[in-house]
GROMACS .gro file of C-alpha atoms in nm:
model
  505
    1UNK     CA    1  14.979  15.075   7.659
    2UNK     CA    2  14.854  14.805   7.422
    3UNK     CA    3  14.573  14.564   7.511
    4UNK     CA    4  14.831  14.285   7.545
    5UNK     CA    5  15.045  14.499   7.774
    6UNK     CA    6  14.746  14.585   7.992
    7UNK     CA    7  14.649  14.225   8.045
    8UNK     CA    8  15.010  14.129   8.126
    9UNK     CA    9  15.038  14.416   8.373
   10UNK     CA   10  14.716  14.315   8.544
   11UNK     CA   11  14.836  13.957   8.574
   12UNK     CA   12  15.181  14.057   8.698
   13UNK     CA   13  15.030  14.277   8.970
   14UNK     CA   14  14.832  13.984   9.105
   15UNK     CA   15  15.042  13.672   9.051
   16UNK     CA   16  15.072  13.613   9.422
   17UNK     CA   17  14.770  13.806   9.547
   18UNK     CA   18  14.519  13.627   9.326
   19UNK     CA   19  14.638  13.289   9.442
   20UNK     CA   20  14.623  13.388   9.807
   21UNK     CA   21  14.277  13.532   9.762
   22UNK     CA   22  14.168  13.203   9.610
   23UNK     CA   23  14.307  13.005   9.903
   24UNK     CA   24  14.130  13.224  10.159
   25UNK     CA   25  13.804  13.186   9.975
   26UNK     CA   26  13.841  12.811   9.937
   27UNK     CA   27  13.899  12.775  10.310
   28UNK     CA   28  13.575  12.961  10.386
   29UNK     CA   29  13.364  12.783  10.127
   30UNK     CA   30  13.096  12.567  10.283
   31UNK     CA   31  13.066  12.218  10.133
   32UNK     CA   32  12.754  12.155   9.929
   33UNK     CA   33  12.537  11.852   9.883
   34UNK     CA   34  12.621  11.748   9.532
   35UNK     CA   35  12.604  11.434   9.323
   36UNK     CA   36  12.606  11.308   8.966
   37UNK     CA   37  12.322  11.115   8.804
   38UNK     CA   38  12.353  10.888   8.503
   39UNK     CA   39  12.143  11.005   8.206
   40UNK     CA   40  11.973  10.764   7.959
   41UNK     CA   41  12.216  10.491   8.054
   42UNK     CA   42  12.054  10.218   7.845
   43UNK     CA   43  12.089  10.427   7.531
   44UNK     CA   44  12.459  10.484   7.593
   45UNK     CA   45  12.558  10.136   7.721
   46UNK     CA   46  12.755  10.021   7.417
   47UNK     CA   47  13.083   9.828   7.467
   48UNK     CA   48  13.392   9.939   7.279
   49UNK     CA   49  13.333  10.314   7.326
   50UNK     CA   50  13.653  10.510   7.269
   51UNK     CA   51  13.649  10.888   7.209
   52UNK     CA   52  13.370  11.138   7.273
   53UNK     CA   53  13.342  11.498   7.153
   54UNK     CA   54  13.069  11.762   7.183
   55UNK     CA   55  12.938  12.034   6.949
   56UNK     CA   56  12.613  12.194   6.835
   57UNK     CA   57  12.614  12.031   6.490
   58UNK     CA   58  12.258  12.139   6.400
   59UNK     CA   59  12.281  12.493   6.540
   60UNK     CA   60  11.966  12.456   6.751
   61UNK     CA   61  12.131  12.605   7.059
   62UNK     CA   62  12.217  12.294   7.260
   63UNK     CA   63  12.518  12.062   7.256
   64UNK     CA   64  12.515  11.726   7.081
   65UNK     CA   65  12.784  11.460   7.099
   66UNK     CA   66  12.961  11.203   6.890
   67UNK     CA   67  13.134  10.882   7.000
   68UNK     CA   68  13.365  10.640   6.820
   69UNK     CA   69  13.313  10.265   6.869
   70UNK     CA   70  13.564   9.982   6.815
   71UNK     CA   71  13.332   9.829   6.554
   72UNK     CA   72  13.392  10.129   6.328
   73UNK     CA   73  13.062  10.294   6.414
   74UNK     CA   74  13.034  10.662   6.495
   75UNK     CA   75  12.735  10.737   6.716
   76UNK     CA   76  12.586  11.085   6.702
   77UNK     CA   77  12.333  11.196   6.961
   78UNK     CA   78  12.116  11.500   6.901
   79UNK     CA   79  12.036  11.689   7.219
   80UNK     CA   80  11.666  11.778   7.222
   81UNK     CA   81  11.635  12.005   7.526
   82UNK     CA   82  11.825  11.763   7.748
   83UNK     CA   83  11.698  11.439   7.594
   84UNK     CA   84  11.931  11.255   7.358
   85UNK     CA   85  11.828  11.088   7.032
   86UNK     CA   86  12.061  10.868   6.825
   87UNK     CA   87  12.075  11.013   6.470
   88UNK     CA   88  12.417  10.910   6.336
   89UNK     CA   89  12.307  10.632   6.102
   90UNK     CA   90  12.023  10.838   5.957
   91UNK     CA   91  12.265  11.124   5.889
   92UNK     CA   92  12.520  10.914   5.701
   93UNK     CA   93  12.776  10.831   5.968
   94UNK     CA   94  12.924  10.477   5.960
   95UNK     CA   95  12.775  10.191   6.159
   96UNK     CA   96  13.064   9.945   6.105
   97UNK     CA   97  13.403   9.913   5.936
   98UNK     CA   98  13.748  10.022   6.040
   99UNK     CA   99  13.806  10.151   6.393
  100UNK     CA  100  13.815  10.527   6.439
  101UNK     CA  101  14.020  10.602   6.751
  102UNK     CA  102  13.991  10.983   6.755
  103UNK     CA  103  13.724  11.240   6.672
  104UNK     CA  104  13.742  11.619   6.629
  105UNK     CA  105  13.481  11.885   6.551
  106UNK     CA  106  13.575  12.187   6.338
  107UNK     CA  107  13.435  12.398   6.054
  108UNK     CA  108  13.708  12.330   5.797
  109UNK     CA  109  13.528  12.496   5.503
  110UNK     CA  110  13.399  12.799   5.690
  111UNK     CA  111  13.036  12.748   5.590
  112UNK     CA  112  12.909  12.786   5.946
  113UNK     CA  113  12.837  12.415   6.003
  114UNK     CA  114  13.070  12.208   6.220
  115UNK     CA  115  13.232  11.913   6.042
  116UNK     CA  116  13.375  11.596   6.195
  117UNK     CA  117  13.720  11.447   6.141
  118UNK     CA  118  13.760  11.083   6.247
  119UNK     CA  119  14.109  10.936   6.265
  120UNK     CA  120  14.154  10.571   6.164
  121UNK     CA  121  14.360  10.353   6.396
  122UNK     CA  122  14.391  10.072   6.138
  123UNK     CA  123  14.673  10.088   5.878
  124UNK     CA  124  14.459   9.964   5.589
  125UNK     CA  125  14.168  10.201   5.657
  126UNK     CA  126  14.171  10.573   5.575
  127UNK     CA  127  14.067  10.846   5.811
  128UNK     CA  128  13.743  11.028   5.732
  129UNK     CA  129  13.628  11.388   5.715
  130UNK     CA  130  13.253  11.411   5.743
  131UNK     CA  131  13.129  11.738   5.596
  132UNK     CA  132  12.818  11.870   5.768
  133UNK     CA  133  12.562  11.951   5.500
  134UNK     CA  134  12.337  12.210   5.656
  135UNK     CA  135  12.284  12.010   5.974
  136UNK     CA  136  12.084  11.750   5.779
  137UNK     CA  137  12.347  11.491   5.676
  138UNK     CA  138  12.719  11.413   5.669
  139UNK     CA  139  12.931  11.328   5.364
  140UNK     CA  140  13.283  11.181   5.377
  141UNK     CA  141  13.497  11.421   5.171
  142UNK     CA  142  13.840  11.320   5.302
  143UNK     CA  143  13.970  11.202   4.966
  144UNK     CA  144  13.848  11.510   4.780
  145UNK     CA  145  14.013  11.753   5.021
  146UNK     CA  146  14.338  11.560   5.082
  147UNK     CA  147  14.279  11.425   5.432
  148UNK     CA  148  14.261  11.046   5.407
  149UNK     CA  149  14.573  11.045   5.633
  150UNK     CA  150  14.653  10.677   5.587
  151UNK     CA  151  14.966  10.469   5.537
  152UNK     CA  152  15.146  10.147   5.635
  153UNK     CA  153  15.138  10.089   6.010
  154UNK     CA  154  14.954  10.412   6.083
  155UNK     CA  155  14.740  10.442   6.396
  156UNK     CA  156  14.561  10.775   6.448
  157UNK     CA  157  14.524  10.928   6.791
  158UNK     CA  158  14.476  11.300   6.869
  159UNK     CA  159  14.389  11.522   6.572
  160UNK     CA  160  14.389  11.898   6.624
  161UNK     CA  161  14.197  12.162   6.435
  162UNK     CA  162  14.410  12.473   6.485
  163UNK     CA  163  14.501  12.790   6.297
  164UNK     CA  164  14.874  12.730   6.287
  165UNK     CA  165  14.953  13.032   6.068
  166UNK     CA  166  14.690  13.277   6.199
  167UNK     CA  167  14.537  13.322   5.853
  168UNK     CA  168  14.178  13.278   5.971
  169UNK     CA  169  14.104  12.919   5.868
  170UNK     CA  170  14.169  12.600   6.058
  171UNK     CA  171  14.453  12.363   5.972
  172UNK     CA  172  14.492  12.003   6.089
  173UNK     CA  173  14.764  11.830   6.290
  174UNK     CA  174  14.729  11.451   6.278
  175UNK     CA  175  14.921  11.231   6.521
  176UNK     CA  176  15.033  10.874   6.470
  177UNK     CA  177  15.066  10.622   6.753
  178UNK     CA  178  15.292  10.403   6.538
  179UNK     CA  179  15.484  10.649   6.323
  180UNK     CA  180  15.500  10.996   6.176
  181UNK     CA  181  15.282  11.292   6.275
  182UNK     CA  182  15.165  11.523   5.996
  183UNK     CA  183  15.066  11.888   5.959
  184UNK     CA  184  14.818  11.999   5.691
  185UNK     CA  185  14.759  12.359   5.585
  186UNK     CA  186  14.406  12.458   5.489
  187UNK     CA  187  14.402  12.626   5.146
  188UNK     CA  188  14.043  12.736   5.096
  189UNK     CA  189  13.888  12.407   5.203
  190UNK     CA  190  14.151  12.171   5.060
  191UNK     CA  191  14.460  12.057   5.247
  192UNK     CA  192  14.830  12.043   5.168
  193UNK     CA  193  15.084  11.866   5.385
  194UNK     CA  194  15.357  12.106   5.500
  195UNK     CA  195  15.684  12.074   5.693
  196UNK     CA  196  15.701  11.714   5.570
  197UNK     CA  197  16.061  11.650   5.674
  198UNK     CA  198  16.109  11.891   5.963
  199UNK     CA  199  15.960  11.947   6.308
  200UNK     CA  200  15.684  11.906   6.418
  201UNK     CA  201  15.649  11.625   6.162
  202UNK     CA  202  15.818  11.363   6.378
  203UNK     CA  203  15.825  10.993   6.466
  204UNK     CA  204  15.729  10.998   6.830
  205UNK     CA  205  15.457  10.735   6.906
  206UNK     CA  206  15.230  11.028   6.982
  207UNK     CA  207  14.894  10.985   7.155
  208UNK     CA  208  14.831  11.330   7.305
  209UNK     CA  209  14.878  11.663   7.129
  210UNK     CA  210  14.781  12.001   7.276
  211UNK     CA  211  14.836  12.341   7.116
  212UNK     CA  212  14.870  12.657   7.327
  213UNK     CA  213  15.058  12.986   7.314
  214UNK     CA  214  15.274  12.891   7.611
  215UNK     CA  215  15.524  13.174   7.561
  216UNK     CA  216  15.251  13.431   7.485
  217UNK     CA  217  15.415  13.554   7.166
  218UNK     CA  218  15.106  13.535   6.946
  219UNK     CA  219  15.117  13.193   6.783
  220UNK     CA  220  15.024  12.840   6.885
  221UNK     CA  221  15.295  12.607   7.013
  222UNK     CA  222  15.263  12.230   7.038
  223UNK     CA  223  15.303  11.988   7.328
  224UNK     CA  224  15.328  11.616   7.246
  225UNK     CA  225  15.267  11.335   7.494
  226UNK     CA  226  15.448  11.030   7.356
  227UNK     CA  227  15.436  10.662   7.440
  228UNK     CA  228  15.659  10.353   7.410
  229UNK     CA  229  15.940  10.512   7.607
  230UNK     CA  230  15.972  10.809   7.371
  231UNK     CA  231  16.049  11.152   7.511
  232UNK     CA  232  15.782  11.424   7.518
  233UNK     CA  233  15.816  11.736   7.306
  234UNK     CA  234  15.730  12.104   7.326
  235UNK     CA  235  15.756  12.262   6.984
  236UNK     CA  236  15.789  12.639   6.999
  237UNK     CA  237  15.629  12.803   6.698
  238UNK     CA  238  15.868  13.068   6.567
  239UNK     CA  239  15.647  13.218   6.300
  240UNK     CA  240  15.598  12.900   6.099
  241UNK     CA  241  15.909  12.707   6.191
  242UNK     CA  242  15.921  12.487   6.499
  243UNK     CA  243  16.187  12.399   6.752
  244UNK     CA  244  16.161  12.131   7.021
  245UNK     CA  245  16.249  12.319   7.340
  246UNK     CA  246  16.143  12.040   7.578
  247UNK     CA  247  16.504  11.925   7.643
  248UNK     CA  248  16.627  12.272   7.737
  249UNK     CA  249  16.318  12.334   7.953
  250UNK     CA  250  16.348  11.995   8.125
  251UNK     CA  251  16.014  11.874   7.989
  252UNK     CA  252  16.120  11.583   7.767
  253UNK     CA  253  16.112  11.313   8.039
  254UNK     CA  254  16.415  11.107   7.927
  255UNK     CA  255  16.497  10.761   8.057
  256UNK     CA  256  16.150  10.610   8.032
  257UNK     CA  257  16.106  10.235   8.009
  258UNK     CA  258  15.949  10.109   7.687
  259UNK     CA  259  15.612  10.054   7.858
  260UNK     CA  260  15.604  10.411   7.992
  261UNK     CA  261  15.501  10.738   7.832
  262UNK     CA  262  15.250  11.016   7.797
  263UNK     CA  263  14.898  10.923   7.688
  264UNK     CA  264  14.725  11.259   7.664
  265UNK     CA  265  14.743  11.621   7.771
  266UNK     CA  266  14.504  11.874   7.917
  267UNK     CA  267  14.552  12.252   7.913
  268UNK     CA  268  14.418  12.465   8.197
  269UNK     CA  269  14.511  12.740   8.443
  270UNK     CA  270  14.480  12.541   8.766
  271UNK     CA  271  14.616  12.813   8.997
  272UNK     CA  272  14.438  13.112   8.840
  273UNK     CA  273  14.758  13.306   8.774
  274UNK     CA  274  14.666  13.381   8.413
  275UNK     CA  275  14.909  13.136   8.252
  276UNK     CA  276  14.812  12.806   8.089
  277UNK     CA  277  14.946  12.491   8.252
  278UNK     CA  278  14.965  12.137   8.111
  279UNK     CA  279  14.863  11.813   8.280
  280UNK     CA  280  15.000  11.491   8.130
  281UNK     CA  281  14.834  11.158   8.220
  282UNK     CA  282  15.103  10.891   8.197
  283UNK     CA  283  15.182  10.527   8.194
  284UNK     CA  284  15.408  10.597   8.488
  285UNK     CA  285  15.373  10.894   8.724
  286UNK     CA  286  15.151  11.177   8.606
  287UNK     CA  287  15.299  11.521   8.542
  288UNK     CA  288  15.166  11.873   8.599
  289UNK     CA  289  15.364  12.143   8.422
  290UNK     CA  290  15.311  12.482   8.588
  291UNK     CA  291  15.370  12.771   8.348
  292UNK     CA  292  15.578  13.045   8.510
  293UNK     CA  293  15.470  13.309   8.256
  294UNK     CA  294  15.830  13.360   8.146
  295UNK     CA  295  15.859  13.080   7.894
  296UNK     CA  296  15.933  12.799   8.139
  297UNK     CA  297  15.758  12.518   8.322
  298UNK     CA  298  15.805  12.331   8.651
  299UNK     CA  299  15.666  11.986   8.728
  300UNK     CA  300  15.459  12.043   9.044
  301UNK     CA  301  15.267  11.714   9.038
  302UNK     CA  302  15.429  11.587   9.358
  303UNK     CA  303  15.357  11.894   9.570
  304UNK     CA  304  15.004  11.914   9.427
  305UNK     CA  305  14.926  11.547   9.500
  306UNK     CA  306  14.895  11.441   9.135
  307UNK     CA  307  15.212  11.236   9.077
  308UNK     CA  308  15.033  10.906   9.115
  309UNK     CA  309  15.113  10.603   8.904
  310UNK     CA  310  14.767  10.491   8.793
  311UNK     CA  311  14.802  10.389   8.427
  312UNK     CA  312  14.627  10.710   8.329
  313UNK     CA  313  14.479  10.750   7.982
  314UNK     CA  314  14.268  11.065   7.948
  315UNK     CA  315  14.224  11.386   8.147
  316UNK     CA  316  14.001  11.693   8.143
  317UNK     CA  317  13.978  12.013   8.350
  318UNK     CA  318  13.643  12.141   8.479
  319UNK     CA  319  13.516  12.336   8.781
  320UNK     CA  320  13.248  12.090   8.888
  321UNK     CA  321  13.158  12.267   9.215
  322UNK     CA  322  13.175  12.630   9.093
  323UNK     CA  323  13.430  12.736   9.352
  324UNK     CA  324  13.641  12.921   9.095
  325UNK     CA  325  13.917  12.660   9.058
  326UNK     CA  326  13.957  12.396   8.790
  327UNK     CA  327  13.920  12.038   8.909
  328UNK     CA  328  14.063  11.741   8.719
  329UNK     CA  329  13.910  11.413   8.606
  330UNK     CA  330  14.147  11.133   8.499
  331UNK     CA  331  14.045  10.811   8.328
  332UNK     CA  332  14.253  10.499   8.386
  333UNK     CA  333  14.208  10.124   8.402
  334UNK     CA  334  14.360   9.819   8.570
  335UNK     CA  335  14.374   9.456   8.464
  336UNK     CA  336  14.426   9.272   8.139
  337UNK     CA  337  14.198   9.215   7.841
  338UNK     CA  338  13.909   9.133   7.860
  339UNK     CA  339  13.889   9.196   8.232
  340UNK     CA  340  14.002   9.558   8.251
  341UNK     CA  341  13.812   9.775   8.497
  342UNK     CA  342  13.799  10.155   8.534
  343UNK     CA  343  14.013  10.305   8.809
  344UNK     CA  344  13.940  10.675   8.767
  345UNK     CA  345  14.023  10.980   8.976
  346UNK     CA  346  13.829  11.300   9.043
  347UNK     CA  347  14.076  11.548   9.187
  348UNK     CA  348  13.922  11.844   9.367
  349UNK     CA  349  14.132  12.160   9.343
  350UNK     CA  350  14.188  12.298   9.693
  351UNK     CA  351  14.235  12.667   9.615
  352UNK     CA  352  14.518  12.614   9.367
  353UNK     CA  353  14.744  12.470   9.639
  354UNK     CA  354  14.680  12.095   9.618
  355UNK     CA  355  14.443  11.834   9.478
  356UNK     CA  356  14.244  11.573   9.669
  357UNK     CA  357  14.097  11.265   9.502
  358UNK     CA  358  13.724  11.256   9.587
  359UNK     CA  359  13.615  10.980   9.349
  360UNK     CA  360  13.497  10.774   9.649
  361UNK     CA  361  13.234  11.043   9.716
  362UNK     CA  362  13.104  11.005   9.360
  363UNK     CA  363  13.148  10.635   9.278
  364UNK     CA  364  12.891  10.644   9.000
  365UNK     CA  365  13.128  10.839   8.772
  366UNK     CA  366  13.409  10.585   8.812
  367UNK     CA  367  13.308  10.428   8.482
  368UNK     CA  368  13.554  10.547   8.217
  369UNK     CA  369  13.874  10.397   8.082
  370UNK     CA  370  13.955  10.632   7.791
  371UNK     CA  371  13.748  10.934   7.690
  372UNK     CA  372  13.651  11.215   7.925
  373UNK     CA  373  13.496  11.556   7.862
  374UNK     CA  374  13.345  11.815   8.097
  375UNK     CA  375  13.051  11.991   7.930
  376UNK     CA  376  12.747  12.187   8.050
  377UNK     CA  377  12.521  12.002   7.808
  378UNK     CA  378  12.196  12.136   7.957
  379UNK     CA  379  12.319  12.494   8.006
  380UNK     CA  380  12.220  12.518   8.372
  381UNK     CA  381  12.558  12.650   8.492
  382UNK     CA  382  12.669  12.321   8.653
  383UNK     CA  383  12.926  12.144   8.436
  384UNK     CA  384  12.844  11.782   8.358
  385UNK     CA  385  13.073  11.486   8.291
  386UNK     CA  386  13.095  11.236   8.006
  387UNK     CA  387  13.328  10.935   7.993
  388UNK     CA  388  13.384  10.634   7.767
  389UNK     CA  389  13.430  10.276   7.882
  390UNK     CA  390  13.561  10.059   7.602
  391UNK     CA  391  13.810   9.802   7.725
  392UNK     CA  392  13.585   9.525   7.854
  393UNK     CA  393  13.285   9.317   7.750
  394UNK     CA  394  13.058   9.576   7.910
  395UNK     CA  395  13.083   9.951   7.885
  396UNK     CA  396  12.946  10.257   7.717
  397UNK     CA  397  12.975  10.632   7.668
  398UNK     CA  398  12.806  10.765   7.976
  399UNK     CA  399  12.665  11.109   8.055
  400UNK     CA  400  12.653  11.218   8.419
  401UNK     CA  401  12.439  11.518   8.505
  402UNK     CA  402  12.574  11.744   8.777
  403UNK     CA  403  12.300  11.788   9.038
  404UNK     CA  404  12.445  12.102   9.194
  405UNK     CA  405  12.184  12.313   9.377
  406UNK     CA  406  12.031  12.574   9.147
  407UNK     CA  407  12.154  12.873   9.346
  408UNK     CA  408  12.513  12.744   9.331
  409UNK     CA  409  12.478  12.669   8.958
  410UNK     CA  410  12.398  13.037   8.899
  411UNK     CA  411  12.750  13.118   9.015
  412UNK     CA  412  12.886  13.055   8.668
  413UNK     CA  413  12.934  13.202   8.325
  414UNK     CA  414  12.937  13.017   7.993
  415UNK     CA  415  13.124  13.203   7.718
  416UNK     CA  416  13.142  13.123   7.346
  417UNK     CA  417  13.428  13.285   7.155
  418UNK     CA  418  13.392  13.348   6.781
  419UNK     CA  419  13.596  13.522   6.514
  420UNK     CA  420  13.461  13.813   6.309
  421UNK     CA  421  13.294  13.569   6.069
  422UNK     CA  422  13.121  13.379   6.349
  423UNK     CA  423  13.347  13.072   6.362
  424UNK     CA  424  13.492  12.909   6.674
  425UNK     CA  425  13.854  13.000   6.743
  426UNK     CA  426  14.067  12.709   6.872
  427UNK     CA  427  14.343  12.842   7.096
  428UNK     CA  428  14.183  13.176   7.185
  429UNK     CA  429  14.212  13.261   7.555
  430UNK     CA  430  13.954  13.409   7.793
  431UNK     CA  431  14.031  13.569   8.129
  432UNK     CA  432  13.792  13.700   8.391
  433UNK     CA  433  13.872  13.990   8.625
  434UNK     CA  434  13.686  14.126   8.924
  435UNK     CA  435  13.604  14.490   8.993
  436UNK     CA  436  13.950  14.545   9.144
  437UNK     CA  437  14.114  14.418   8.822
  438UNK     CA  438  14.226  14.100   8.994
  439UNK     CA  439  14.236  13.795   8.774
  440UNK     CA  440  13.981  13.529   8.861
  441UNK     CA  441  14.033  13.254   8.605
  442UNK     CA  442  14.160  13.163   8.258
  443UNK     CA  443  14.025  12.928   7.994
  444UNK     CA  444  14.141  12.830   7.646
  445UNK     CA  445  13.914  12.741   7.354
  446UNK     CA  446  13.988  12.372   7.303
  447UNK     CA  447  14.260  12.259   7.066
  448UNK     CA  448  14.203  11.896   7.166
  449UNK     CA  449  14.214  11.688   7.483
  450UNK     CA  450  14.021  11.430   7.683
  451UNK     CA  451  14.127  11.126   7.485
  452UNK     CA  452  14.172  11.178   7.112
  453UNK     CA  453  13.890  11.433   7.110
  454UNK     CA  454  13.819  11.795   7.024
  455UNK     CA  455  13.492  11.957   7.123
  456UNK     CA  456  13.347  12.294   7.027
  457UNK     CA  457  13.159  12.418   7.332
  458UNK     CA  458  13.121  12.733   7.540
  459UNK     CA  459  13.389  12.785   7.805
  460UNK     CA  460  13.252  12.722   8.154
  461UNK     CA  461  13.362  12.944   8.443
  462UNK     CA  462  13.262  12.864   8.799
  463UNK     CA  463  13.255  13.177   9.015
  464UNK     CA  464  13.289  13.250   9.384
  465UNK     CA  465  13.003  13.501   9.360
  466UNK     CA  466  12.766  13.656   9.108
  467UNK     CA  467  12.940  13.995   9.125
  468UNK     CA  468  13.009  14.167   8.794
  469UNK     CA  469  13.323  14.066   8.605
  470UNK     CA  470  13.524  14.194   8.312
  471UNK     CA  471  13.604  13.955   8.028
  472UNK     CA  472  13.928  13.973   7.828
  473UNK     CA  473  13.948  13.762   7.513
  474UNK     CA  474  14.292  13.712   7.359
  475UNK     CA  475  14.288  13.637   6.987
  476UNK     CA  476  14.600  13.515   6.806
  477UNK     CA  477  14.635  13.713   6.483
  478UNK     CA  478  14.881  13.792   6.205
  479UNK     CA  479  14.966  14.100   6.412
  480UNK     CA  480  15.021  13.909   6.735
  481UNK     CA  481  14.804  13.879   7.046
  482UNK     CA  482  14.503  14.109   7.038
  483UNK     CA  483  14.296  14.154   7.354
  484UNK     CA  484  13.928  14.243   7.334
  485UNK     CA  485  13.746  14.353   7.651
  486UNK     CA  486  13.388  14.329   7.764
  487UNK     CA  487  13.347  14.503   8.098
  488UNK     CA  488  13.088  14.495   8.378
  489UNK     CA  489  12.930  14.166   8.283
  490UNK     CA  490  12.663  14.051   8.529
  491UNK     CA  491  12.668  13.668   8.544
  492UNK     CA  492  12.305  13.662   8.660
  493UNK     CA  493  12.199  13.811   8.326
  494UNK     CA  494  12.338  13.502   8.154
  495UNK     CA  495  12.199  13.236   8.386
  496UNK     CA  496  12.088  12.950   8.162
  497UNK     CA  497  12.235  13.130   7.861
  498UNK     CA  498  12.563  13.166   7.675
  499UNK     CA  499  12.756  13.491   7.652
  500UNK     CA  500  12.878  13.502   7.292
  501UNK     CA  501  13.174  13.727   7.212
  502UNK     CA  502  13.260  13.796   6.849
  503UNK     CA  503  13.596  13.932   6.736
  504UNK     CA  504  13.594  14.294   6.626
  505UNK     CA  505  13.657  14.331   6.250
   0.00000   0.00000   0.00000
């Protein structure tokens, strides 16, 4: 039996049992005293904050983050053992100019240093690709490498670094809120636009774009969340050609009013069945697409308590209480310019069976209207929250530290997935199993999410105990899905650390 067959068999054996086990555990879990505390708020209180993305740009072992501002500035904060220092201007990032609406980290040239793509939302301003020069400065090389991505009426939103052809380097998919999305193939550090007149190069008023191997055939497929009344799309990747299967799967959401549509997307296995699901924050009722593992999806938002109509903008999955189930944070806002106010939701996952909004228990985090990312920035095992607040005269890009008790925080595992050359692998999947080979949880290395963002961070797993687990990493390769195992991992050995798994040559 192949590695892929083994992992499928293990998941099939436990599709119902794993979920029931999770429910029983959730019912017995004692509530904990837990809160979030705002970190360096004065430093981060800058109006007009839009997208935020995290990565270790200087390779010092902790996570730094970048934020786009309506003024055209890109703020970069170096994390110095939990204290943040603003270094963007000194490192060559812009302080003013055209508005960058989206921001994505990825090592496009394979030199080991993470670079930063910033998508312009103004038609007369080009997008930028800031090459990371040894962690000491950034240089805009977009024109040299073919990624200015500009044009009449263009408005950039989500931009995805992904390996669309499984050749080992990362390509770029660039969305357009006002027009045509584009796909660029990476040819040794320069880019060529491909599929220029066929799917998934489409006019869709796209804001959210998430790549995942939904049909588990070994290549990345593409989900598009589209605004202005446009239908959503799910482009199945058939070895380099794409077909929109959303209509036949019932995922296109026809009949929307012009003011309705998808604003983002977030990929996560909310019910721990081993298959990646998709949450879509909407103008209109939100949608949760449950993956049945057989190539189909069902909208379960109503039965899960998520089909609210809250003018949702961004969303991110994260297990903030380490109970083993992914919770969901949604940014949204109410009111008209310049008096818009955040109206966010923090949905606690009740054992994979329903979600309960607990934002009233944590009112301090109700301070975002666009960007949202879960990230364990201090590496203590308790995942922290960052949001952006940009649509009012006040605002900022706020960091909220999770004050989970230390013993509970140890019930976690942070895993970094790398290829054989030591580069991050967008779209790779990680599954944890217990000693009885029952699946515990699934994560995907980010291909983009939050709001117009793509971070490069370890995958955070909350755990119901500190018992040993087995880790299965699924790489997407030219030869299909390849599963690499690491067995008998003791989470306590990695408390305060990151378990790094590198692809076998």
